[in-house]
Amino acid sequence: TPAPLAEARPAPANPREVAEALASDLATRKFDQAWARLDDEFQKGFSAQKLGDQFDPMSADLGAFKQVIVTREEEGPGGAKKIFVTCEYERAGLPLMVVVDQSLRVSGLRPVTPKREQLQQAAREFVELMAASQWAKLVERFDGTMRKALTEEKLAAIVGQLKSERGEFRQILSMRSKRGYVDVDHAFEKSNAVIRVAFDQQLRVNGLHFREGWNTPGYVTPKSFTEKEVQIGTEKLPLPATLTVPSGKGPFPAVVLVHGSGPNDRDESSGPNKIFKDLAWGLASRGVAVLRFEKRTEQYRGKLQDEDIPTAKEESIDDTVTAVDLLLKTANIDPRRIIVAGHSLGAELAPRIAQADPRVHAIVLLAGPTRSEGQIKLDQTRYLVGPWGVSKEEAEKLIREAEQIAARLDSPDLKPDEVVDGIAGQYWLDLRDHAGKLVAPQLKIPILVLQGERDYLVTMVDFEGWKKALQGKPNATFKSYPGLNHHFMFGKGPSVPKEYEELNHVPEQVVEDIAAWVRSH
């Protein structure tokens, strides 16, 4: 007698069931079946083999698969549904986001990365265990590859060497997370170090690195100022900030530091370097108070809605105005000498901030762009294909793509809802229509324009653009520095991206120049 046929599983009847079925297919390694659930566009970019190649490493070492749980649903683009599921295994869960269109085909799929708070909490716990020499508990947090590469004995030896050079663990100074890793700035007995802890989607440690941390520059006198934690921003989106005030009665001139593009912390950290902390401590050592704050896109990374940052006004300008508000209410601050100092994008926005807030007495522009957004994108790509070390064919492809993006960014018919380079046209149009080089000539207040001559992101072409825009303006002062890069740090030869990962400081001369200019105005 023939064996009875297995009962056919009914076809999914709604987006939730589609997501459950897809996740189950992936977890049970039925990649052909999972691939068949993808929509036509998705299938063009993914074979069943490729689907398996990407999923297998994520689920390795998790143990036996148990079940799929749907955790929540959200509305997606064009009537699609975002279904969040967790593939539960013996040792941990693997969270996924599945986008299901109206025809019940899968149009999007990605692992759900841990939130910043989760990453930083996991990193804090890991470093605290390290400080307590809890080697067995540390290794328990490793993924399979790390367990094989780094035994308890090896880990103890590495940390022992670190302590022999720097002394005992003292305290965590700050943390910042990006792309699945956390850089923990840690104070040791003798000097500081950065401990980089990398995590997978299940918050298992899959990377661990130690490197030199930010240490106080020689031109800083720590006993000559004090710092306190304050808050700026809006009621909906408050922002932590640090106010550095010189010792003494005052009143002191005060500088608000405005970040460059992208998510930035209050120190404008890059690798082990902290541009804004160098400036804050250096200026405060010379009688100038400084307020620096977490940028909105950093503090609320992954949580902002489109209406929270449609343009640079909401992204930076509005928050800077609240920083000015705070300074005007602070004892020992001279309300007649509030200065806004912007770096990169922040420098381009500084004239707009001064235009929006007449309480701003002066502005400092550090590496501010004057070229169009499209030209900047294209010029940077042409420069970077060399340091990136890509093939000639790949370089040509990248440049062609940059040319296409540049053409749209600078197009006279760019639409507000057109997405270019991952950002809505509304944002680009706002920068174009209110470019700093157009606003600055209208200002009567003192303007200081500074530029590093080795900068490939904002170049001497931009510096000359400021000179042209402010030609004949007695309120404008210009200075460029040989050997300095975009972060106003010294190097030799052509500037390359990897130098931003090498410990450095803003030179004393830059700090002295800003302090002297502020005091004289």
Short mmCIF file of C-alpha atoms in Angstrom, two decimals:
data_model
loop_
_atom_site.label_atom_id
_atom_site.label_comp_id
_atom_site.label_asym_id
_atom_site.label_seq_id
_atom_site.Cartn_x
_atom_site.Cartn_y
_atom_site.Cartn_z
CA THR A 1 0.00 0.00 0.00
CA PRO A 2 1.47 3.36 -0.95
CA ALA A 3 2.35 5.73 1.89
CA PRO A 4 -0.23 8.46 2.48
CA LEU A 5 0.61 11.82 0.99
CA ALA A 6 1.77 14.50 3.43
CA GLU A 7 -0.91 17.07 4.05
CA ALA A 8 -0.17 20.16 1.97
CA ARG A 9 0.43 23.31 3.98
CA PRO A 10 -2.20 25.94 3.07
CA ALA A 11 -0.93 28.98 1.20
CA PRO A 12 -0.42 32.06 3.40
CA ALA A 13 -3.57 34.17 3.39
CA ASN A 14 -2.22 37.47 4.74
CA PRO A 15 1.09 39.38 5.17
CA ARG A 16 1.61 38.01 8.67
CA GLU A 17 1.39 34.42 7.47
CA VAL A 18 3.69 35.18 4.51
CA ALA A 19 6.34 36.57 6.86
CA GLU A 20 6.00 33.58 9.20
CA ALA A 21 6.30 31.16 6.28
CA LEU A 22 9.36 32.91 4.84
CA ALA A 23 11.13 33.00 8.20
CA SER A 24 10.35 29.33 8.77
CA ASP A 25 11.70 28.46 5.31
CA LEU A 26 14.93 30.32 6.06
CA ALA A 27 15.35 28.81 9.51
CA THR A 28 14.81 25.27 8.19
CA ARG A 29 17.18 25.99 5.25
CA LYS A 30 14.49 25.63 2.57
CA PHE A 31 16.07 28.42 0.55
CA ASP A 32 14.44 27.49 -2.78
CA GLN A 33 11.05 27.71 -1.12
CA ALA A 34 11.96 31.00 0.55
CA TRP A 35 13.23 32.43 -2.75
CA ALA A 36 9.92 31.58 -4.43
CA ARG A 37 8.14 33.90 -1.99
CA LEU A 38 10.14 36.94 -3.15
CA ASP A 39 8.69 39.40 -5.65
CA ASP A 40 10.12 39.67 -9.17
CA GLU A 41 12.46 42.58 -8.44
CA PHE A 42 13.82 40.91 -5.32
CA GLN A 43 14.40 37.65 -7.19
CA LYS A 44 16.49 39.44 -9.82
CA GLY A 45 19.06 40.40 -7.21
CA PHE A 46 18.94 37.22 -5.13
CA SER A 47 19.33 33.58 -6.03
CA ALA A 48 18.30 30.88 -3.56
CA GLN A 49 22.01 30.17 -3.09
CA LYS A 50 22.75 33.79 -2.25
CA LEU A 51 19.85 33.85 0.18
CA GLY A 52 21.35 30.86 1.96
CA ASP A 53 24.86 32.31 1.91
CA GLN A 54 23.60 35.41 3.71
CA PHE A 55 21.30 33.68 6.19
CA ASP A 56 23.52 30.79 7.29
CA PRO A 57 26.22 32.90 9.01
CA MET A 58 23.56 34.81 10.95
CA SER A 59 22.03 31.65 12.36
CA ALA A 60 25.27 29.78 13.00
CA ASP A 61 25.89 28.69 16.61
CA LEU A 62 22.31 29.42 17.66
CA GLY A 63 21.43 25.77 18.17
CA ALA A 64 18.29 23.97 17.04
CA PHE A 65 15.48 25.98 15.48
CA LYS A 66 12.32 26.09 17.60
CA GLN A 67 9.68 28.46 16.21
CA VAL A 68 8.85 31.77 14.51
CA ILE A 69 7.16 34.51 16.52
CA VAL A 70 5.62 37.64 15.03
CA THR A 71 6.51 40.57 17.29
CA ARG A 72 4.80 43.50 15.56
CA GLU A 73 3.40 44.91 12.32
CA GLU A 74 3.80 48.34 10.71
CA GLU A 75 2.55 50.08 7.61
CA GLY A 76 5.07 50.02 4.76
CA PRO A 77 5.43 51.93 1.48
CA GLY A 78 2.73 51.62 -1.18
CA GLY A 79 0.30 49.66 0.96
CA ALA A 80 2.90 47.05 1.93
CA LYS A 81 3.21 45.69 5.46
CA LYS A 82 6.37 45.51 7.56
CA ILE A 83 6.21 42.34 9.61
CA PHE A 84 8.77 41.93 12.41
CA VAL A 85 9.46 38.31 13.30
CA THR A 86 11.91 36.45 15.50
CA CYS A 87 13.29 33.05 14.57
CA GLU A 88 13.73 31.43 17.97
CA TYR A 89 16.61 29.00 18.35
CA GLU A 90 17.92 26.98 21.24
CA ARG A 91 20.45 29.63 22.34
CA ALA A 92 19.09 32.94 21.01
CA GLY A 93 16.61 34.61 18.70
CA LEU A 94 17.26 36.06 15.25
CA PRO A 95 15.00 39.10 14.58
CA LEU A 96 14.03 39.88 10.97
CA MET A 97 11.94 42.50 9.21
CA VAL A 98 9.91 41.16 6.27
CA VAL A 99 8.17 43.56 3.87
CA VAL A 100 5.11 41.98 2.23
CA ASP A 101 3.39 43.76 -0.66
CA GLN A 102 -0.32 43.79 -1.48
CA SER A 103 0.05 40.73 -3.72
CA LEU A 104 1.49 38.78 -0.75
CA ARG A 105 5.01 38.66 -2.22
CA VAL A 106 8.08 39.57 -0.19
CA SER A 107 9.63 42.83 -1.41
CA GLY A 108 12.08 43.40 1.44
CA LEU A 109 14.00 41.37 3.99
CA ARG A 110 16.71 42.31 6.46
CA PRO A 111 17.93 41.40 9.94
CA VAL A 112 16.84 43.80 12.66
CA THR A 113 19.97 45.22 14.20
CA PRO A 114 20.05 45.92 17.93
CA LYS A 115 19.13 49.44 19.00
CA ARG A 116 21.84 51.84 20.07
CA GLU A 117 20.79 51.56 23.72
CA GLN A 118 21.04 47.76 23.55
CA LEU A 119 24.47 47.89 21.91
CA GLN A 120 25.82 50.36 24.43
CA GLN A 121 24.42 48.47 27.41
CA ALA A 122 25.95 45.23 26.12
CA ALA A 123 29.29 47.00 25.57
CA ARG A 124 29.19 48.53 29.05
CA GLU A 125 28.53 45.13 30.64
CA PHE A 126 31.31 43.54 28.59
CA VAL A 127 33.92 46.16 29.57
CA GLU A 128 32.87 46.01 33.23
CA LEU A 129 33.36 42.23 33.18
CA MET A 130 36.77 42.81 31.60
CA ALA A 131 37.73 45.25 34.35
CA ALA A 132 36.66 42.62 36.90
CA SER A 133 38.74 39.89 35.16
CA GLN A 134 35.66 37.70 34.62
CA TRP A 135 37.20 35.76 31.74
CA ALA A 136 34.71 32.86 31.66
CA LYS A 137 31.72 35.21 31.59
CA LEU A 138 33.36 37.25 28.83
CA VAL A 139 33.95 34.21 26.63
CA GLU A 140 30.32 33.16 27.15
CA ARG A 141 29.36 36.35 25.30
CA PHE A 142 31.50 35.52 22.23
CA ASP A 143 30.09 34.09 19.02
CA GLY A 144 31.43 30.76 17.78
CA THR A 145 34.30 32.22 15.76
CA MET A 146 35.49 34.39 18.63
CA ARG A 147 35.38 31.46 21.05
CA LYS A 148 37.73 29.51 18.79
CA ALA A 149 40.09 32.45 18.28
CA LEU A 150 40.20 33.86 21.81
CA THR A 151 40.29 31.53 24.81
CA GLU A 152 40.03 32.68 28.41
CA GLU A 153 43.81 32.43 28.73
CA LYS A 154 44.51 34.48 25.60
CA LEU A 155 42.00 37.14 26.59
CA ALA A 156 43.53 37.40 30.08
CA ALA A 157 46.98 37.82 28.54
CA ILE A 158 45.82 40.58 26.16
CA VAL A 159 44.10 42.53 28.91
CA GLY A 160 47.09 41.98 31.19
CA GLN A 161 49.35 43.58 28.58
CA LEU A 162 46.92 46.50 28.26
CA LYS A 163 46.99 47.06 32.02
CA SER A 164 50.78 46.83 32.17
CA GLU A 165 50.96 49.73 29.71
CA ARG A 166 48.10 51.88 31.03
CA GLY A 167 47.51 50.83 34.62
CA GLU A 168 44.25 49.71 36.19
CA PHE A 169 40.79 50.27 34.74
CA ARG A 170 39.28 53.48 36.12
CA GLN A 171 36.00 54.44 34.43
CA ILE A 172 34.05 54.58 31.18
CA LEU A 173 34.23 58.14 29.84
CA SER A 174 31.84 57.88 26.90
CA MET A 175 30.46 55.48 24.32
CA ARG A 176 29.41 55.81 20.70
CA SER A 177 27.94 53.16 18.45
CA LYS A 178 27.95 52.71 14.70
CA ARG A 179 27.21 49.85 12.29
CA GLY A 180 27.08 47.11 14.92
CA TYR A 181 30.00 48.14 17.10
CA VAL A 182 30.56 50.36 20.11
CA ASP A 183 33.66 52.43 20.81
CA VAL A 184 34.10 52.67 24.57
CA ASP A 185 36.36 55.52 25.68
CA HIS A 186 37.90 54.25 28.89
CA ALA A 187 40.12 56.00 31.42
CA PHE A 188 42.94 53.89 32.79
CA GLU A 189 45.33 54.78 35.61
CA LYS A 190 47.99 56.23 33.27
CA SER A 191 46.22 57.05 30.00
CA ASN A 192 43.00 56.53 28.03
CA ALA A 193 42.16 53.84 25.49
CA VAL A 194 39.34 53.04 23.09
CA ILE A 195 37.88 49.55 23.45
CA ARG A 196 35.90 48.65 20.33
CA VAL A 197 33.38 45.86 20.91
CA ALA A 198 31.57 44.53 17.82
CA PHE A 199 28.29 42.60 18.00
CA ASP A 200 26.16 40.44 15.74
CA GLN A 201 22.36 40.64 15.54
CA GLN A 202 22.03 38.53 18.70
CA LEU A 203 24.37 40.84 20.65
CA ARG A 204 27.09 38.21 20.67
CA VAL A 205 30.59 39.68 20.59
CA ASN A 206 32.20 39.02 17.21
CA GLY A 207 35.07 41.51 17.39
CA LEU A 208 37.31 43.12 20.00
CA HIS A 209 40.00 45.76 19.42
CA PHE A 210 42.06 48.09 21.59
CA ARG A 211 43.64 51.34 20.47
CA GLU A 212 44.96 54.64 21.73
CA GLY A 213 42.27 56.87 23.17
CA TRP A 214 41.82 60.63 23.31
CA ASN A 215 44.12 62.21 25.85
CA THR A 216 44.35 65.82 26.96
CA PRO A 217 46.31 67.96 24.46
CA GLY A 218 49.41 69.69 25.83
CA TYR A 219 47.92 73.12 25.22
CA VAL A 220 45.04 72.48 27.64
CA THR A 221 45.11 73.50 31.31
CA PRO A 222 42.38 71.32 32.92
CA LYS A 223 42.39 73.26 36.20
CA SER A 224 41.55 76.50 34.39
CA PHE A 225 37.93 75.57 33.62
CA THR A 226 34.98 73.50 34.77
CA GLU A 227 32.40 71.45 32.87
CA LYS A 228 28.78 70.72 33.59
CA GLU A 229 26.09 68.70 31.86
CA VAL A 230 23.18 70.74 30.51
CA GLN A 231 20.28 70.22 28.10
CA ILE A 232 19.13 72.04 24.97
CA GLY A 233 16.73 71.17 22.15
CA THR A 234 12.96 70.91 22.24
CA GLU A 235 10.54 69.36 24.70
CA LYS A 236 9.92 66.54 22.22
CA LEU A 237 13.60 66.05 21.35
CA PRO A 238 15.83 67.20 24.24
CA LEU A 239 19.58 67.01 23.61
CA PRO A 240 22.33 66.39 26.19
CA ALA A 241 25.08 69.01 26.08
CA THR A 242 28.29 70.00 27.85
CA LEU A 243 29.09 73.56 28.90
CA THR A 244 32.78 74.31 29.47
CA VAL A 245 33.35 77.54 31.42
CA PRO A 246 36.67 79.20 32.34
CA SER A 247 37.39 79.62 36.03
CA GLY A 248 36.86 83.11 37.40
CA LYS A 249 34.10 85.69 37.57
CA GLY A 250 33.65 86.46 33.89
CA PRO A 251 31.59 87.40 32.03
CA PHE A 252 33.14 85.26 29.31
CA PRO A 253 32.54 85.17 25.56
CA ALA A 254 30.92 81.86 24.58
CA VAL A 255 31.09 79.69 21.48
CA VAL A 256 28.43 77.21 20.32
CA LEU A 257 29.92 74.40 18.20
CA VAL A 258 27.82 73.15 15.24
CA HIS A 259 28.50 69.72 13.71
CA GLY A 260 29.24 68.60 10.20
CA SER A 261 26.98 66.29 8.18
CA GLY A 262 25.68 62.96 9.45
CA PRO A 263 25.09 61.79 13.03
CA ASN A 264 27.69 63.35 15.34
CA ASP A 265 28.19 63.31 19.08
CA ARG A 266 28.97 66.44 21.08
CA ASP A 267 32.73 65.91 20.65
CA GLU A 268 32.39 65.38 16.88
CA SER A 269 34.30 62.15 17.46
CA SER A 270 36.02 60.44 14.55
CA GLY A 271 37.96 57.32 15.42
CA PRO A 272 39.97 58.19 18.55
CA ASN A 273 39.86 61.91 17.75
CA LYS A 274 37.51 64.51 19.26
CA ILE A 275 37.61 67.74 17.28
CA PHE A 276 35.07 69.61 19.37
CA LYS A 277 36.53 68.46 22.68
CA ASP A 278 39.96 69.73 21.58
CA LEU A 279 38.40 73.08 20.72
CA ALA A 280 36.26 73.27 23.86
CA TRP A 281 39.07 72.51 26.29
CA GLY A 282 41.60 74.57 24.36
CA LEU A 283 39.36 77.64 24.15
CA ALA A 284 38.22 77.33 27.78
CA SER A 285 41.89 77.28 28.80
CA ARG A 286 42.11 80.68 27.07
CA GLY A 287 39.11 82.37 28.62
CA VAL A 288 36.36 81.37 26.15
CA ALA A 289 33.33 79.32 27.24
CA VAL A 290 32.12 76.60 24.88
CA LEU A 291 28.81 74.74 24.53
CA ARG A 292 28.76 71.50 22.55
CA PHE A 293 25.78 69.17 22.17
CA GLU A 294 24.66 65.83 20.76
CA LYS A 295 23.34 66.29 17.25
CA ARG A 296 19.67 65.44 16.83
CA THR A 297 20.43 62.70 14.28
CA GLU A 298 22.92 61.10 16.70
CA GLN A 299 20.90 61.31 19.90
CA TYR A 300 17.78 59.93 18.18
CA ARG A 301 19.45 57.68 15.63
CA GLY A 302 16.86 55.36 14.10
CA LYS A 303 13.99 57.04 15.96
CA LEU A 304 13.37 60.21 13.96
CA GLN A 305 10.38 60.61 11.68
CA ASP A 306 10.57 62.48 8.36
CA GLU A 307 8.95 65.54 9.91
CA ASP A 308 11.71 65.69 12.56
CA ILE A 309 14.48 66.45 10.04
CA PRO A 310 13.02 67.51 6.67
CA THR A 311 15.75 70.12 6.21
CA ALA A 312 18.96 71.35 7.83
CA LYS A 313 16.85 73.87 9.76
CA GLU A 314 15.30 71.10 11.85
CA GLU A 315 18.47 68.98 11.76
CA SER A 316 20.81 71.63 13.22
CA ILE A 317 19.73 75.26 13.06
CA ASP A 318 16.77 75.13 15.46
CA ASP A 319 18.78 73.23 18.07
CA THR A 320 21.66 75.70 17.83
CA VAL A 321 19.24 78.55 18.53
CA THR A 322 18.16 76.76 21.72
CA ALA A 323 21.85 76.52 22.65
CA VAL A 324 22.08 80.30 22.32
CA ASP A 325 18.97 80.56 24.54
CA LEU A 326 20.73 78.54 27.23
CA LEU A 327 23.91 80.63 27.11
CA LEU A 328 21.93 83.85 27.49
CA LYS A 329 20.42 82.47 30.70
CA THR A 330 23.78 81.32 32.10
CA ALA A 331 25.67 83.32 34.72
CA ASN A 332 29.23 84.41 33.83
CA ILE A 333 28.45 84.40 30.08
CA ASP A 334 28.66 87.71 28.22
CA PRO A 335 25.31 87.98 26.38
CA ARG A 336 26.82 90.45 23.89
CA ARG A 337 29.49 87.98 22.74
CA ILE A 338 27.80 84.74 21.69
CA ILE A 339 29.67 83.17 18.76
CA VAL A 340 28.56 80.28 16.54
CA ALA A 341 31.41 78.14 15.18
CA GLY A 342 30.44 75.54 12.60
CA HIS A 343 32.51 72.76 11.06
CA SER A 344 31.90 71.49 7.50
CA LEU A 345 28.10 71.49 7.03
CA GLY A 346 27.91 73.39 10.31
CA ALA A 347 30.07 76.11 8.75
CA GLU A 348 27.73 76.35 5.77
CA LEU A 349 24.81 76.70 8.19
CA ALA A 350 26.46 79.24 10.51
CA PRO A 351 25.47 82.28 8.38
CA ARG A 352 21.85 81.05 8.36
CA ILE A 353 21.93 80.63 12.14
CA ALA A 354 23.20 84.18 12.56
CA GLN A 355 20.58 85.44 10.13
CA ALA A 356 17.84 83.62 12.08
CA ASP A 357 19.09 84.78 15.48
CA PRO A 358 20.29 88.40 15.81
CA ARG A 359 21.66 87.58 19.27
CA VAL A 360 24.62 85.85 17.56
CA HIS A 361 27.55 88.29 17.74
CA ALA A 362 29.97 86.55 15.33
CA ILE A 363 30.52 83.33 13.38
CA VAL A 364 33.51 81.07 12.72
CA LEU A 365 33.50 78.89 9.59
CA LEU A 366 35.79 75.86 9.79
CA ALA A 367 36.06 74.07 6.43
CA GLY A 368 32.75 75.34 5.11
CA PRO A 369 31.72 74.29 1.56
CA THR A 370 30.79 76.75 -1.19
CA ARG A 371 30.62 74.34 -4.14
CA SER A 372 27.26 72.84 -5.08
CA GLU A 373 26.23 69.60 -3.36
CA GLY A 374 26.48 67.73 -6.65
CA GLN A 375 29.97 69.01 -7.42
CA ILE A 376 31.16 68.11 -3.93
CA LYS A 377 29.82 64.56 -4.32
CA LEU A 378 31.51 64.15 -7.71
CA ASP A 379 34.84 65.69 -6.68
CA GLN A 380 35.04 63.55 -3.54
CA THR A 381 34.36 60.35 -5.50
CA ARG A 382 36.99 61.19 -8.12
CA TYR A 383 39.51 61.76 -5.35
CA LEU A 384 38.64 58.73 -3.22
CA VAL A 385 38.74 56.03 -5.90
CA GLY A 386 42.53 56.26 -5.53
CA PRO A 387 42.76 55.72 -1.74
CA TRP A 388 40.00 53.12 -1.94
CA GLY A 389 42.25 50.99 -4.14
CA VAL A 390 39.48 49.81 -6.47
CA SER A 391 40.05 48.49 -9.98
CA LYS A 392 39.94 50.80 -12.98
CA GLU A 393 36.57 49.34 -14.00
CA GLU A 394 35.11 49.78 -10.52
CA ALA A 395 36.48 53.33 -10.31
CA GLU A 396 34.85 54.23 -13.61
CA LYS A 397 31.57 52.73 -12.40
CA LEU A 398 31.67 54.69 -9.13
CA ILE A 399 32.43 57.92 -10.96
CA ARG A 400 29.58 57.33 -13.42
CA GLU A 401 27.20 56.77 -10.51
CA ALA A 402 28.48 59.94 -8.82
CA GLU A 403 27.97 61.88 -12.05
CA GLN A 404 24.35 60.72 -12.17
CA ILE A 405 23.78 61.69 -8.53
CA ALA A 406 25.50 65.05 -9.06
CA ALA A 407 23.32 65.78 -12.08
CA ARG A 408 20.16 65.23 -10.04
CA LEU A 409 21.43 67.14 -6.99
CA ASP A 410 22.23 70.19 -9.10
CA SER A 411 19.30 69.85 -11.48
CA PRO A 412 17.02 72.91 -11.77
CA ASP A 413 14.00 70.58 -11.83
CA LEU A 414 14.85 68.61 -8.65
CA LYS A 415 11.55 67.88 -6.89
CA PRO A 416 11.05 68.05 -3.09
CA ASP A 417 9.83 64.44 -2.96
CA GLU A 418 12.55 63.06 -5.25
CA VAL A 419 15.00 60.91 -3.30
CA VAL A 420 18.64 61.48 -4.32
CA ASP A 421 21.55 59.71 -2.63
CA GLY A 422 19.14 58.40 0.00
CA ILE A 423 17.80 61.83 1.02
CA ALA A 424 14.64 63.64 -0.09
CA GLY A 425 14.99 66.51 -2.53
CA GLN A 426 13.43 68.86 0.02
CA TYR A 427 16.63 68.64 2.07
CA TRP A 428 18.92 69.31 -0.91
CA LEU A 429 16.77 72.18 -2.19
CA ASP A 430 16.88 73.85 1.21
CA LEU A 431 20.69 73.76 1.21
CA ARG A 432 20.79 75.07 -2.35
CA ASP A 433 18.31 77.90 -1.81
CA HIS A 434 19.90 79.04 1.48
CA ALA A 435 23.57 78.35 0.77
CA GLY A 436 25.94 79.91 3.28
CA LYS A 437 27.83 81.76 0.57
CA LEU A 438 24.57 83.53 -0.36
CA VAL A 439 23.64 84.45 3.20
CA ALA A 440 27.06 85.45 4.59
CA PRO A 441 27.48 88.62 2.45
CA GLN A 442 24.25 89.95 3.96
CA LEU A 443 25.65 89.80 7.51
CA LYS A 444 27.28 92.75 9.26
CA ILE A 445 28.73 90.71 12.13
CA PRO A 446 32.40 89.52 12.32
CA ILE A 447 33.15 86.39 10.26
CA LEU A 448 36.27 84.21 10.59
CA VAL A 449 36.88 81.69 7.77
CA LEU A 450 39.43 78.92 8.43
CA GLN A 451 40.53 76.12 6.08
CA GLY A 452 42.96 73.19 6.09
CA GLU A 453 45.02 73.05 2.89
CA ARG A 454 45.13 69.20 2.81
CA ASP A 455 41.34 68.87 3.02
CA TYR A 456 39.87 66.74 0.20
CA LEU A 457 36.27 66.90 1.46
CA VAL A 458 36.01 70.68 1.60
CA THR A 459 38.87 72.03 -0.46
CA MET A 460 40.77 75.23 -1.12
CA VAL A 461 38.29 75.76 -3.97
CA ASP A 462 35.63 76.26 -1.30
CA PHE A 463 37.94 78.57 0.65
CA GLU A 464 38.38 80.71 -2.45
CA GLY A 465 34.60 80.63 -2.82
CA TRP A 466 34.23 82.29 0.57
CA LYS A 467 36.82 84.89 -0.36
CA LYS A 468 34.89 85.69 -3.52
CA ALA A 469 31.53 85.80 -1.73
CA LEU A 470 32.90 88.10 0.99
CA GLN A 471 35.19 90.17 -1.21
CA GLY A 472 35.50 93.73 0.07
CA LYS A 473 33.73 92.91 3.34
CA PRO A 474 35.73 94.44 6.22
CA ASN A 475 33.97 92.15 8.71
CA ALA A 476 35.53 88.99 7.18
CA THR A 477 38.90 87.43 8.12
CA PHE A 478 40.49 84.48 6.30
CA LYS A 479 43.25 82.02 7.17
CA SER A 480 44.32 78.65 5.74
CA TYR A 481 46.72 76.15 7.30
CA PRO A 482 49.30 74.12 5.34
CA GLY A 483 49.28 70.43 6.27
CA LEU A 484 45.86 70.33 7.94
CA ASN A 485 43.06 67.99 6.82
CA HIS A 486 39.28 68.30 7.08
CA HIS A 487 39.43 67.78 10.84
CA PHE A 488 42.08 70.49 11.18
CA MET A 489 44.70 67.90 12.08
CA PHE A 490 48.21 67.72 10.68
CA GLY A 491 49.49 65.13 8.22
CA LYS A 492 51.93 64.72 5.37
CA GLY A 493 51.27 63.93 1.73
CA PRO A 494 47.79 63.64 0.20
CA SER A 495 45.08 63.27 2.82
CA VAL A 496 43.41 59.83 2.96
CA PRO A 497 40.42 58.48 4.95
CA LYS A 498 42.47 56.16 7.16
CA GLU A 499 44.26 59.09 8.81
CA TYR A 500 41.01 59.94 10.60
CA GLU A 501 41.45 56.68 12.53
CA GLU A 502 44.90 57.73 13.79
CA LEU A 503 45.14 59.62 17.08
CA ASN A 504 45.71 63.32 16.54
CA HIS A 505 44.67 66.72 17.88
CA VAL A 506 43.60 70.08 16.53
CA PRO A 507 46.89 72.06 16.58
CA GLU A 508 47.46 74.70 19.23
CA GLN A 509 47.83 77.37 16.53
CA VAL A 510 44.21 76.89 15.39
CA VAL A 511 42.96 77.14 18.98
CA GLU A 512 45.11 80.23 19.60
CA ASP A 513 43.87 81.90 16.41
CA ILE A 514 40.20 81.37 17.28
CA ALA A 515 40.69 82.47 20.89
CA ALA A 516 42.59 85.62 19.88
CA TRP A 517 39.96 86.50 17.26
CA VAL A 518 37.13 86.00 19.75
CA ARG A 519 38.88 88.15 22.36
CA SER A 520 39.45 90.94 19.81
CA HIS A 521 35.80 90.99 18.74
#
